Amino acid sequence: MADIIHLLPDAVANQIAAGEVIQRPASVVKELLENAVDAGADNIQLIVKDAGRTLIQVVDNGKGMSFNDARLCFERHATSKLSSADDLFHLTTKGFRGEALASIAAIAHVELRTKMAEDSTGTLLLIEGSEVKEHTPTATTDGTSISVKNLFFNVPARRNFLKSDSVEFGHIEEEFNRVVLTHQELAFSLFHNGKLVLQLQPSNFKQRIVNVFGAHFQDKLFPVEQQTDFINISGFIAKPENAKKKKSEQYMFINRRYVRHPLLNYAVETAYSELIPDGYKPAYFINLEVDPATIDINISPTKVDVKLQDERLVFGFLNSTVKKSLGQMSLTPRLDFDYEPGMDMSNMPKDMELKEPVVTHNPDFNPFHSHPASSGGHSSYGGGSYSKPSSSHNTDFDTSGWSDFLQSLKTETVQQEQTEHPTLDLQPAAETEEKAPVDDVKCLSINKKYIVANIAGGLSVIHIAHARERILYEQYLTAMQQKPITVQQSLFPETITLSPAKSEMVKELKPELLKLGYDLESIDGTHFAVNGTPVDEEEDVQQVIDAFLESYQSNMFLHRADKESNMAMSMAKQKCNMFKPMTEMCEIRDFLRQLFDCQLSNVSPGGKKIIHQIGENEMEKWFD
Ligand code: ADP
Ligand code: MG
């Protein structure tokens, strides 16, 4: 019988490979930009027409190619970046598979002009559907210009599959962003249909982010930084209040390569889970540096999906670094005390030095670590740890064991930090005299809903209910973890009735409810005797418990929080509106003191903003 197996012609093999590497115009953009970066260019232009359907051109001032290399670069597995399998473990370049240009040339009309600085003439090469049409010396500038025209001219299925110009150009911009964000030291420009879309000068990372995404990002970002022997983490995360419901700007780079790694994304997002509402996404721009030998970027043709040797370790470092930054972020509001010029100081001791009290904080303090209530005695709510075991979150990954791992990672540093609790340099209200500086924060309650105070040199508007929710939340966590709320036993217990599902929940949560001050005893399936309530509680227990369970249940279904956080969150939500309006100035100041003693004071546990700050500059603008 005749043999039927034969090798595919190169042009066909390349076209098949192109199916994997080049899915749409944006894929060409990625490959050409990466080649330009690998060629050592410091100025790179991307010129696009009709969202890449008609033209994608990349012009660089890099090292260029010799006459022969200009031809060879279009062969499959032709690369200058890898010579032995061993090199795969020490990669510093973006490309290495040597298949991008061969793939592109198989499905488009390509024009290459290139020249090395040391050569007197350059090279022109025209290639269409893998067929070389021209290969001649030509006069051209140093560097390389590659034009890709009529993409998918011979693959109608792909061409027809392309989306609208705006969608395709969106993908192109995304690829462009990924490259420019990794190389802030290089200049880039992007033109579409003859118009300059973006021009980027060499800058630092933060400026680059702002230049790409707009000036409004300037104040949204907060730095993340962690250097260890094993991993370096740097970059910026967006403040929780800037999280977006739709897709957010999320960029993770490993060794200066954009990567898509669901586990690492999860490490960042879980750090925020308590601070932003469900379904919202935080923006982040994070660079990880690890030993190239511990990472496999060879697992997908587009090299976006990577495999890390020690995922758990990276997860742990990343998660705690982001948490630490979020903690520091919440400590940034600074109480600002202005003295009245005509203030009466007659009853002050003569030798007393007048000092402006400031909120001091240790920048390395990590509020997610557990530590006992501060020794200064001014914090009634400050002590609780509420780091959550990761395994309770809804996830596609096996997270079992992470919480233990994360815990072990933390305990090492907890010891040192216990003594360095951030202190609000204030005295407890009870020990403070009327005219002492602590009570000199200027504040005002408006419509029983807001407090306006002079904080951080500007005006801060504080949402009372959101702030109360935060204070209560931390208080309840402390109650469950360290210091239960005192129960006031009732002589004649009232009875509450719950649905069968809620009754089951109460039975399960009984020990924790007791720590929150509710002593409930099951009478039969759905009736409970209320043997005790939190001391000073005047609310209707039936209503509080019903609403609490409602909220607990929905949080549970949404997989938002572990048991204790969920309970604290649900109880705080019920109680935050049940307080009498504050009328006395000392009450308001005490409330502010409690808020700033919280481990996070600018977002409610449900992710709502607590403080809106208006700086002097902004005020100035009102009157321009
Ligand atoms: P890879 O980047 O994986 O090596 P490519 O097919 O993208 O594979 O490129 C093949 C080779 O062509 C590269 O290894 C490089 O030597 C050369 N090359 C491609 N683009 C450029 C460029 N802009 N400037 C200089 N050399 C280039
Ligand atoms: Mg390449």
XYZ file of C-alpha atoms and ligand atoms in Angstrom:
652
model
C 0.000 0.000 0.000
C 1.259 3.452 -0.824
C 2.606 5.702 1.977
C 0.205 8.490 2.729
C 2.063 10.589 5.319
C 3.967 13.634 4.057
C 5.386 16.799 5.613
C 3.239 19.901 5.260
C 4.688 22.615 3.040
C 6.191 25.443 5.163
C 3.575 27.943 4.046
C 0.779 25.679 5.307
C 2.576 24.872 8.562
C 3.112 28.602 9.169
C -0.509 29.328 8.470
C -1.529 26.731 11.046
C 0.902 28.173 13.588
C -0.504 31.613 12.821
C -3.893 30.343 13.924
C -2.507 30.070 17.444
C -0.283 33.126 17.612
C -2.234 35.637 15.545
C -5.876 35.770 16.475
C -6.585 39.375 15.590
C -4.752 42.577 14.624
C -3.852 43.157 18.274
C -1.790 39.950 18.276
C 0.380 41.376 15.478
C 0.783 44.582 17.456
C 1.977 42.645 20.484
C 4.560 40.647 18.534
C 5.938 43.617 16.614
C 6.170 45.858 19.681
C 7.910 43.137 21.645
C 10.425 42.594 18.853
C 11.163 46.323 18.803
C 11.763 46.315 22.574
C 13.974 43.217 22.288
C 15.962 45.014 19.562
C 16.996 47.635 22.116
C 14.995 50.513 20.620
C 14.297 53.524 22.816
C 11.760 55.119 20.531
C 8.957 53.030 19.078
C 6.062 54.119 16.876
C 2.919 52.144 16.236
C 0.917 53.208 13.201
C -2.471 51.620 12.607
C -5.139 52.022 9.939
C -8.709 50.740 10.153
C -8.087 49.079 13.504
C -5.277 47.072 11.933
C -7.273 45.572 9.066
C -5.424 47.596 6.431
C -2.153 48.444 8.142
C -0.146 47.756 11.259
C 3.295 49.320 11.175
C 5.940 49.404 13.877
C 8.960 51.650 13.429
C 11.860 51.343 15.846
C 15.380 52.725 16.255
C 16.765 49.441 17.532
C 19.721 47.422 16.346
C 18.255 46.425 12.959
C 19.044 43.276 10.972
C 21.674 42.229 8.444
C 20.724 41.474 4.814
C 20.561 37.712 5.481
C 18.827 37.970 8.851
C 16.135 40.078 7.215
C 15.251 37.042 5.147
C 15.855 34.446 7.870
C 13.644 36.101 10.472
C 10.575 34.961 8.509
C 11.514 31.292 8.774
C 9.780 29.261 11.438
C 11.850 28.727 14.596
C 14.258 31.406 13.438
C 15.323 33.390 16.462
C 18.391 35.196 17.720
C 17.184 34.964 21.316
C 17.604 31.305 22.164
C 20.274 28.863 21.188
C 19.910 25.981 23.608
C 17.069 24.521 25.651
C 18.931 25.673 28.729
C 18.407 29.311 27.700
C 14.697 28.807 28.300
C 15.389 29.075 32.016
C 17.231 32.379 31.870
C 15.031 34.357 29.536
C 15.361 38.085 29.545
C 13.819 38.801 26.143
C 10.124 38.953 25.263
C 10.337 36.641 22.279
C 12.185 33.368 21.946
C 9.943 30.998 20.039
C 10.903 32.409 16.673
C 7.472 31.905 15.166
C 5.804 35.302 15.220
C 7.212 36.785 12.037
C 6.848 33.488 10.142
C 3.212 33.307 11.219
C 2.465 36.921 10.324
C 4.122 36.577 6.905
C 1.940 33.507 6.194
C -1.311 35.440 6.513
C -0.528 38.992 5.399
C 1.490 41.195 3.034
C 4.618 42.234 4.912
C 7.131 44.935 4.074
C 10.333 45.015 6.105
C 12.895 47.817 5.988
C 15.858 47.418 8.262
C 19.406 48.657 8.746
C 22.130 48.069 11.272
C 24.053 51.153 12.378
C 27.370 49.664 11.254
C 26.074 48.881 7.708
C 26.086 51.504 4.982
C 22.905 50.272 3.300
C 19.775 48.686 4.597
C 17.510 45.919 3.334
C 14.006 45.823 1.869
C 12.054 42.607 1.958
C 8.529 42.031 0.653
C 6.783 38.808 1.556
C 3.160 37.770 0.885
C 1.610 34.581 2.229
C 5.095 33.208 3.045
C 6.292 33.918 -0.496
C 9.272 36.277 -0.804
C 8.487 38.845 -3.528
C 11.514 41.071 -3.173
C 14.769 41.061 -1.198
C 17.053 43.985 -2.090
C 19.441 46.489 -0.542
C 17.787 49.825 0.044
C 18.473 53.192 1.599
C 16.790 53.464 4.993
C 17.432 54.772 8.506
C 18.991 52.757 11.353
C 16.533 50.411 12.989
C 13.574 48.488 11.650
C 10.189 49.277 10.151
C 7.742 46.433 9.604
C 4.414 47.050 7.846
C 1.755 44.371 7.954
C -0.962 44.948 5.363
C -4.159 43.095 4.477
C -4.074 40.842 7.470
C -5.864 37.489 6.973
C -6.095 38.148 3.199
C -5.914 34.361 2.674
C -7.847 33.284 5.799
C -11.393 34.536 5.138
C -12.780 32.799 8.232
C -10.496 34.849 10.497
C -11.150 38.029 8.581
C -14.909 37.618 8.865
C -14.593 36.794 12.524
C -13.108 40.212 13.325
C -15.298 42.522 15.386
C -16.077 46.186 14.765
C -13.227 48.666 14.380
C -13.815 50.059 17.856
C -13.587 46.616 19.444
C -10.480 45.664 17.480
C -8.811 48.987 18.179
C -9.644 48.482 21.865
C -7.688 45.249 21.768
C -4.794 47.017 20.066
C -4.739 49.718 22.720
C -4.752 47.039 25.397
C -1.683 45.335 23.895
C -0.002 48.694 23.482
C -0.705 49.522 27.140
C 0.751 46.250 28.344
C 4.018 46.966 26.555
C 4.304 50.651 27.425
C 3.565 49.965 31.083
C 6.424 47.500 31.246
C 8.825 49.911 29.581
C 8.339 53.334 31.041
C 11.970 54.138 30.217
C 11.200 54.060 26.458
C 9.370 56.589 24.274
C 6.292 55.371 22.396
C 3.703 56.867 20.110
C 0.473 55.498 18.721
C -1.247 56.755 15.569
C -4.637 55.625 14.296
C -5.972 56.620 10.883
C -3.416 59.404 10.624
C -4.128 60.864 14.064
C -1.806 60.810 17.049
C -3.625 58.933 19.820
C -0.926 58.807 22.475
C 2.620 60.063 22.804
C 4.682 58.856 25.718
C 8.007 60.249 26.843
C 10.360 58.215 29.048
C 9.115 58.547 32.635
C 8.706 56.724 35.911
C 6.093 54.029 36.448
C 3.503 56.223 38.121
C 3.772 58.937 35.488
C 3.457 56.324 32.773
C 0.236 54.994 34.323
C -1.139 58.508 34.551
C -0.076 59.333 30.995
C -1.796 56.233 29.678
C -4.985 56.268 31.759
C -5.460 59.965 32.406
C -4.721 62.593 35.019
C -7.567 61.407 37.239
C -5.378 58.426 38.138
C -2.874 60.697 39.853
C -4.644 60.625 43.199
C -6.120 57.186 42.918
C -2.919 55.241 43.284
C -1.142 54.031 46.360
C 2.283 52.361 46.254
C 2.974 48.711 47.019
C 6.514 47.701 47.833
C 8.139 44.598 49.265
C 11.687 43.390 48.776
C 12.735 39.922 49.844
C 15.367 37.402 48.808
C 12.731 35.428 47.010
C 10.576 38.078 45.354
C 10.449 41.811 44.787
C 7.031 43.390 44.581
C 6.525 46.969 43.452
C 3.931 49.122 41.769
C 0.634 50.752 42.588
C -2.812 49.764 43.687
C -5.952 51.832 43.403
C -7.687 53.044 46.515
C -10.725 50.898 47.385
C -13.188 53.704 46.742
C -12.020 53.773 43.135
C -12.882 50.152 42.434
C -15.133 49.747 39.441
C -18.026 47.460 38.771
C -17.008 46.766 35.231
C -13.604 45.703 34.084
C -10.939 47.624 35.900
C -7.358 48.360 34.942
C -5.585 45.290 36.236
C -1.987 44.784 35.208
C 0.358 42.175 36.599
C 3.884 41.906 35.281
C 6.400 39.233 36.103
C 9.993 40.007 35.200
C 8.777 42.815 32.944
C 6.337 40.670 31.031
C 2.574 41.130 31.188
C 1.027 37.954 32.537
C -2.416 36.583 33.100
C -2.376 34.556 36.258
C -5.772 33.983 37.905
C -4.220 32.959 41.198
C -2.185 36.156 41.481
C -5.195 38.218 40.507
C -7.064 36.434 43.264
C -4.271 37.234 45.726
C -4.794 40.948 45.051
C -8.575 40.879 44.933
C -8.996 38.968 48.200
C -6.863 41.559 49.955
C -9.601 44.040 49.019
C -12.572 41.786 49.646
C -13.569 43.443 52.860
C -13.159 46.924 51.497
C -15.135 46.919 48.289
C -18.614 45.701 47.461
C -19.151 42.431 45.728
C -18.578 42.449 42.004
C -16.335 45.518 42.111
C -12.805 45.251 40.799
C -9.797 47.162 42.083
C -7.300 48.569 39.612
C -3.690 47.545 40.115
C -0.331 47.802 38.399
C 2.030 45.372 40.031
C 5.514 44.275 39.048
C 6.885 41.033 40.419
C 10.502 40.096 40.061
C 11.429 36.476 40.615
C 14.352 34.311 39.621
C 13.727 33.525 35.899
C 14.545 29.890 36.627
C 11.413 29.588 38.783
C 8.972 30.598 36.069
C 7.799 28.856 32.903
C 6.540 31.295 30.293
C 6.683 28.748 27.573
C 3.250 27.288 28.227
C 1.243 29.307 25.720
C 2.153 30.593 22.264
C 1.301 34.145 23.249
C 3.353 33.762 26.440
C 0.692 35.485 28.526
C -0.120 32.476 30.668
C 2.777 31.554 32.893
C 3.495 28.878 35.411
C 5.247 29.658 38.651
C 7.272 27.116 40.527
C 6.117 28.177 43.959
C 2.669 29.633 43.481
C 1.692 29.459 47.120
C 4.668 31.423 48.225
C 4.118 34.116 45.610
C 0.430 34.188 46.485
C 1.230 34.684 50.156
C 3.751 37.449 49.617
C 1.550 39.288 47.169
C -1.572 39.006 49.288
C 0.083 40.273 52.444
C 1.946 43.050 50.632
C -1.294 44.402 49.163
C -3.031 44.125 52.537
C -0.193 46.009 54.151
C -0.517 48.805 51.610
C -4.267 48.968 52.091
C -3.680 49.231 55.812
C -1.201 52.064 55.424
C -3.612 53.798 53.090
C -6.271 53.918 55.765
C -3.872 55.587 58.162
C -3.126 58.475 55.884
C -5.839 60.898 56.988
C -4.174 63.103 59.573
C -6.077 64.987 62.204
C -5.182 68.592 61.991
C -5.560 70.810 65.017
C -5.891 74.493 64.533
C -5.676 76.699 67.552
C -8.084 79.560 67.867
C -5.912 82.683 67.842
C -7.771 84.092 70.797
C -7.923 80.860 72.732
C -8.022 81.161 76.496
C -4.872 79.611 77.913
C -5.146 81.073 81.367
C -5.885 77.807 83.075
C -2.943 75.961 81.502
C 0.204 75.220 83.490
C 2.819 77.855 82.666
C 5.631 75.469 81.839
C 3.471 73.321 79.598
C 4.929 73.104 76.133
C 2.346 73.640 73.426
C 2.669 71.015 70.747
C 0.462 70.245 67.806
C -0.798 66.731 68.297
C -0.463 64.698 65.132
C -1.469 61.217 64.166
C 1.751 59.291 64.083
C 1.992 55.981 62.374
C 4.585 53.434 61.625
C 4.633 53.072 57.827
C 5.535 49.427 58.173
C 2.624 48.701 60.422
C 0.343 46.037 59.040
C -3.154 46.359 60.473
C -4.081 42.979 59.118
C -1.814 41.367 61.635
C -3.294 40.542 64.984
C -2.084 42.514 67.943
C -3.494 43.185 71.362
C -5.414 46.366 72.135
C -3.014 49.235 72.290
C -1.320 49.882 75.572
C -2.165 53.580 75.551
C -5.676 52.747 76.641
C -7.252 55.177 74.223
C -8.546 52.589 71.835
C -11.610 50.666 72.762
C -11.934 49.040 69.366
C -8.456 48.866 68.015
C -7.273 45.412 68.881
C -8.991 42.841 66.707
C -7.411 40.980 63.895
C -9.646 40.364 60.992
C -7.449 38.716 58.445
C -9.615 36.177 56.788
C -8.803 32.592 55.998
C -8.573 32.540 52.237
C -10.190 29.153 52.002
C -13.600 30.588 52.740
C -13.778 32.442 49.474
C -15.455 31.238 46.390
C -12.701 30.306 44.039
C -11.815 27.973 41.274
C -8.512 27.228 42.916
C -7.638 24.883 45.645
C -6.967 27.272 48.460
C -6.838 24.708 51.228
C -3.781 25.275 53.297
C -3.281 28.866 52.186
C -4.709 30.346 55.316
C -2.294 28.377 57.470
C 0.480 29.319 55.194
C -0.452 32.996 55.245
C -0.800 32.827 58.977
C 2.690 31.433 59.387
C 3.971 34.161 57.146
C 2.391 36.749 59.376
C 3.336 35.478 62.810
C 6.956 36.174 62.080
C 6.387 39.885 61.869
C 3.587 40.199 64.383
C 5.994 40.072 67.292
C 7.893 43.151 66.203
C 4.809 45.085 65.339
C 2.912 44.530 68.534
C 4.749 47.332 70.197
C 4.347 49.609 67.236
C 0.636 50.083 67.095
C -0.114 53.338 65.311
C -1.112 55.876 67.846
C -3.408 58.753 67.509
C -1.594 61.120 69.805
C -4.675 61.813 71.840
C -5.752 61.197 75.371
C -8.905 59.266 76.196
C -11.868 61.587 76.439
C -12.581 60.782 80.054
C -9.143 61.911 81.152
C -9.171 65.052 79.082
C -9.965 68.484 80.333
C -12.438 70.605 78.395
C -9.864 73.048 76.958
C -7.071 70.530 76.268
C -5.845 70.381 72.626
C -7.512 67.024 71.987
C -10.897 68.617 72.018
C -9.912 71.394 69.743
C -10.623 69.702 66.419
C -13.120 71.918 64.739
C -16.137 69.935 63.712
C -19.771 70.354 62.986
C -22.634 67.942 62.530
C -24.831 68.573 59.511
C -28.375 67.240 59.177
C -27.476 64.468 61.638
C -25.923 62.697 58.677
C -22.494 64.214 58.250
C -19.662 65.593 60.286
C -17.564 68.308 58.766
C -14.118 68.516 60.345
C -10.789 70.177 59.792
C -8.575 67.222 58.940
C -5.267 67.079 57.075
C -5.184 70.769 56.346
C -8.483 70.651 54.510
C -12.119 69.987 54.995
C -13.276 66.443 55.624
C -16.864 65.402 55.300
C -17.568 62.236 57.252
C -20.585 60.072 56.574
C -21.830 59.225 60.055
C -23.659 55.971 59.272
C -20.770 54.583 57.235
C -18.304 55.569 59.922
C -20.488 54.035 62.609
C -20.674 50.824 60.600
C -16.870 50.670 60.490
C -16.501 51.363 64.223
C -19.102 48.760 65.132
C -17.638 46.222 62.747
C -14.247 46.412 64.382
C -15.838 46.399 67.816
C -17.755 43.215 67.001
C -14.673 41.490 65.661
C -12.852 42.316 68.875
C -15.842 41.013 70.802
C -15.721 37.668 69.018
C -11.961 37.301 69.103
C -10.942 38.810 72.417
C -13.390 40.585 74.619
C -17.029 39.467 74.500
C -19.714 42.098 74.946
C -21.299 41.990 78.394
C -24.664 40.225 78.430
C -27.483 41.666 80.429
C -29.574 38.726 81.605
C -33.334 39.210 81.464
C -35.560 38.123 84.322
C -38.523 37.475 82.053
C -37.101 36.270 78.729
C -39.112 37.257 75.695
C -39.574 34.788 72.840
C -38.668 35.360 69.214
C -39.856 33.348 66.223
C -37.685 32.645 63.198
C -38.082 30.782 59.913
C -36.775 27.181 59.903
C -33.724 28.209 57.844
C -32.895 31.107 60.137
C -33.436 28.917 63.193
C -30.784 26.534 61.921
C -28.415 29.437 61.452
C -28.977 30.703 64.982
C -28.156 27.253 66.364
C -24.946 27.227 64.398
C -23.952 30.770 65.359
C -24.984 30.488 69.020
C -21.467 30.761 70.572
C -20.568 33.804 68.484
C -23.944 35.444 69.095
C -23.300 35.065 72.805
C -20.005 36.921 72.402
C -21.963 39.689 70.665
C -24.207 39.875 73.701
C -27.186 37.781 72.565
C -27.995 34.779 74.738
C -30.583 32.852 72.709
C -31.916 29.491 73.792
C -33.852 27.186 71.517
C -37.344 26.330 72.829
C -38.504 24.288 69.882
C -37.696 24.232 66.147
C -38.384 27.899 65.446
C -38.843 29.608 68.817
C -36.042 31.014 70.933
C -35.990 32.446 74.424
C -33.983 35.672 74.661
C -32.170 35.083 77.950
C -29.894 38.053 77.547
C -29.089 41.013 75.300
C -26.089 43.338 75.007
C -25.879 45.648 77.961
C -27.642 48.960 77.241
C -29.433 47.511 74.215
C -32.900 48.899 73.719
C -33.646 47.639 70.248
C -36.320 45.143 69.298
C -34.460 41.800 69.420
C -36.794 40.084 66.966
C -36.131 42.794 64.400
C -32.380 42.947 64.985
C -31.858 39.181 64.813
C -34.132 38.779 61.796
C -32.365 41.500 59.810
C -28.958 40.315 60.975
C -29.626 36.783 59.716
C -30.984 38.119 56.450
C -27.765 39.968 55.794
C -25.598 37.099 57.076
C -27.330 34.693 54.731
C -26.946 36.861 51.657
C -23.269 37.457 52.414
C -22.827 33.740 52.810
C -24.354 33.021 49.439
C -22.210 35.647 47.835
C -19.162 34.038 49.477
C -17.949 37.381 50.608
C -16.650 36.727 54.027
C -15.722 34.152 56.611
C -18.009 33.528 59.575
C -16.667 36.149 61.972
C -16.264 38.938 59.439
C -19.685 38.153 58.054
C -21.269 38.286 61.508
C -19.502 41.522 62.395
C -20.437 43.034 59.044
C -24.077 41.977 59.269
C -24.526 43.143 62.853
C -22.797 46.477 62.167
C -25.079 47.041 59.196
C -28.190 46.589 61.359
C -27.003 48.727 64.200
C -25.348 51.653 62.462
C -28.618 53.513 61.992
C -30.000 52.767 65.419
C -28.052 55.409 67.307
C -29.414 58.639 68.634
C -28.129 61.682 66.767
C -25.046 63.219 68.326
C -25.727 66.601 69.789
C -22.784 67.450 72.016
C -19.441 68.508 70.597
C -17.632 66.110 72.917
C -19.757 63.252 71.535
C -18.763 64.107 67.981
C -15.095 64.331 68.917
C -15.256 61.049 70.735
C -16.872 59.515 67.691
C -14.058 60.837 65.486
C -11.509 59.472 67.905
C -13.128 56.047 67.653
C -13.147 56.267 63.875
C -9.474 57.135 63.651
C -8.646 54.402 66.113
C -10.103 51.919 63.643
C -7.683 49.870 61.670
C -9.231 51.102 58.447
C -10.970 54.387 58.758
C -11.863 55.470 55.269
C -14.132 52.703 53.972
C -17.067 50.971 55.598
C -16.947 47.174 55.818
C -19.475 47.165 52.977
C -17.052 49.156 50.841
C -18.702 52.572 51.128
C -16.667 55.711 51.389
C -16.496 57.212 54.877
C -14.462 60.357 54.416
C -14.513 62.796 51.561
C -11.599 65.170 51.739
C -11.537 68.576 50.160
C -8.037 69.995 50.017
C -7.052 73.630 49.975
C -6.215 73.472 46.270
C -9.678 72.253 45.459
C -11.251 74.987 47.544
C -9.087 77.518 45.766
C -10.540 76.320 42.446
C -14.091 77.083 43.592
C -13.257 80.735 43.575
C -11.214 80.986 40.379
P 11.346 35.769 18.392
O 11.038 37.165 18.772
O 10.621 34.772 19.190
O 12.810 35.502 18.274
P 10.200 36.538 15.862
O 9.622 35.746 14.765
O 9.332 37.547 16.504
O 10.750 35.517 16.921
O 11.500 37.269 15.351
C 12.540 36.494 14.782
C 13.868 37.203 14.881
O 13.863 38.354 14.047
C 14.205 37.749 16.241
O 14.806 36.760 17.051
C 15.165 38.901 15.935
O 16.464 38.417 15.794
C 14.677 39.372 14.582
N 13.855 40.578 14.686
C 12.512 40.642 14.665
N 12.075 41.910 14.778
C 13.180 42.690 14.885
C 13.387 44.107 15.034
N 12.376 44.970 15.124
N 14.658 44.548 15.088
C 15.702 43.676 15.022
N 15.542 42.335 14.899
C 14.317 41.844 14.822
Mg 9.213 38.075 18.593
